[in-house]
Amino acid sequence: MGPASFNSSDYVVLGMVGLGARSGYEIKQTVELSIRFFWTISPAQVYPSLGKLERAGLLLGRDEPQGNRPRRVYERTPAGTLALRDWLKRAEPMPFELRDIAMVKLFFADALESADARQLLAQIKSRSAERVVTLEAIRPGAEEAARAGSTHPLLTLELGIAFHQAMLEVCRRFERCPSEITART
Amino acid sequence: MGPASFNSSDYVVLGMVGLGARSGYEIKQTVELSIRFFWTISPAQVYPSLGKLERAGLLLGRDEPQGNRPRRVYERTPAGTLALRDWLKRAEPMPFELRDIAMVKLFFADALESADARQLLAQIKSRSAERVVTLEAIRPGAEEAARAGSTHPLLTLELGIAFHQAMLEVCRRFERCPSEITART
DNA sequence: GGTAACATGTAAGCGGTTACATGATTAG
DNA sequence: CTAATCATGTAACCGCTTACATGTTACC
C-alpha cells in the first residue's frame, strides 16, 4: 500500500471535525446546516472517511459512548490541520460544474405546450424561492460567526442567496414577458 | 428483460437528436455549446445511450459514412418525441444540487492566512467572470433561435449569466470590505 | 408505549469519468 | 508531413447513493 490519498469528501470531513463536529453523526448534521448548498455527504461516506483519516494520523478518535449507545468522537491532530491547509492552498482545477435536471428540462421546454412549459418554469422559480428562505434562516448564525472572526461561512452563504435571487429575477421577467427577455442590459 | 428504462442522460441524447444533432459526435458537441453550463455528457455515455434508445424504438439510426470514415446518424421517431415530452412533463423531484469544491474551500478559508484566502476568492471570481464571457458569446445564436420561436434555450442561458454575475458581485463586495458583507439589503 | 432522534455501519449497484484503442479526413 | 478534427467505441475504475441492518435513548 502506498501513502493514503484523500478525495474532496475526506477533506470535508477533516474540515468539519476542526469546526467542532465530533462524531460521524454530527459531521453529517453540520454539513446539512452549512455547506449543503454546494456539497452533500452521506453517512455511507462519512464513516469510512473517518477511519481512513484516523489511520493516516490526521484524526485522533476515541470511544465515548453515551450510556449504552456506542459513539466515537474525533479531534484533528496537528498533522490533520496541516493537511487541510495544504489542500486548501493546493492549486487544482476547480471548474464550476452544475448538474441540474430541472434546467435541462427547461432548455427543452419548447417541445411542450406552453401551459406545461410555464409550469416547469414555476417549479424552478419556487425551488429557488424556497432555497432563499432556508438560506436566510441560517444567516443569523453565520453573521454571529462572522463577528467572531469566521467570515467565510457567511460569504459562501451570501453567494448562495445571491445566485438564487438572480435566478428568481430571471424567472419572473420571463413569466411576465417571454419575448422581452432579449432586451436585456 | 423488462421494458427499457432511461436516465436523464439518455433523455438529453434523445432531446439533442430532435434539435438537429444527428451523430454521437454532433450530440456531444451540441451539448458543449448549449447545456454544458448545467449538464455534461461524455462520449462513453453517448454511444451506449444511442444504442439503447434505438433498440427501444425511440431513435432510428442508419449508417451514413463520409468516404471511408464510419458514421451513424439518427433521427427521432414519433414514439421518441412522445417519450421526450412525457419525460419533460413527468413530475419528479428536481432538487437543485451543486457540487463545487471551490465553494467548499472558500467555506473553510478562515483556516488560511488572509493572503491565501484572498487568492482563493480571486480564483472563484475569475472563474465566474470567464463563464459570463463564454455564455455571452453564445447569446447571439440563442437570441436568433428565440426570434424563430425557441425561447427556452435563451432563457436557460440568461439564467446562467445572471447567476454568475450575482456571484461576481458578491465576490467584489467582499474583496472591497470583508466585514461590510453583513450590512446587506 | 410509540415515535423521533441518536448513532454506526455494510452491500449492492448506478452513473459517470478517464484512459485507451483505432482509424479517416482536412487544413496548413 | 503533421496536427487538428472527425468519428466510434471499450474497459477499468471511482465516488456516491440507496437500501438495509442494528440497537439506544429521550420525549410525549
Short mmCIF file of C-alpha atoms (C1' of nucleotides) in Angstrom, two decimals, chain B residues 9 40 42 44-45 68-69, chain C residues 15-18 23-25:
data_model
loop_
_atom_site.label_atom_id
_atom_site.label_comp_id
_atom_site.label_asym_id
_atom_site.label_seq_id
_atom_site.Cartn_x
_atom_site.Cartn_y
_atom_site.Cartn_z
CA SER B 9 -28.54 11.46 -19.85
CA THR B 40 -22.28 17.44 -19.38
CA SER B 42 -19.05 12.13 -22.29
CA ALA B 44 -18.54 6.98 -23.24
CA GLN B 45 -22.15 7.72 -22.34
CA ASN B 68 -14.28 5.62 -45.57
CA ARG B 69 -14.97 7.26 -42.24
"C1'" DG C 15 -23.84 6.78 -13.20
"C1'" DG C 16 -20.12 8.81 -14.71
"C1'" DT C 17 -15.11 9.77 -15.85
"C1'" DT C 18 -10.56 8.55 -17.56
"C1'" DG C 23 -8.60 4.94 -37.78
"C1'" DA C 24 -10.11 8.63 -41.62
"C1'" DT C 25 -10.08 13.28 -43.32
#
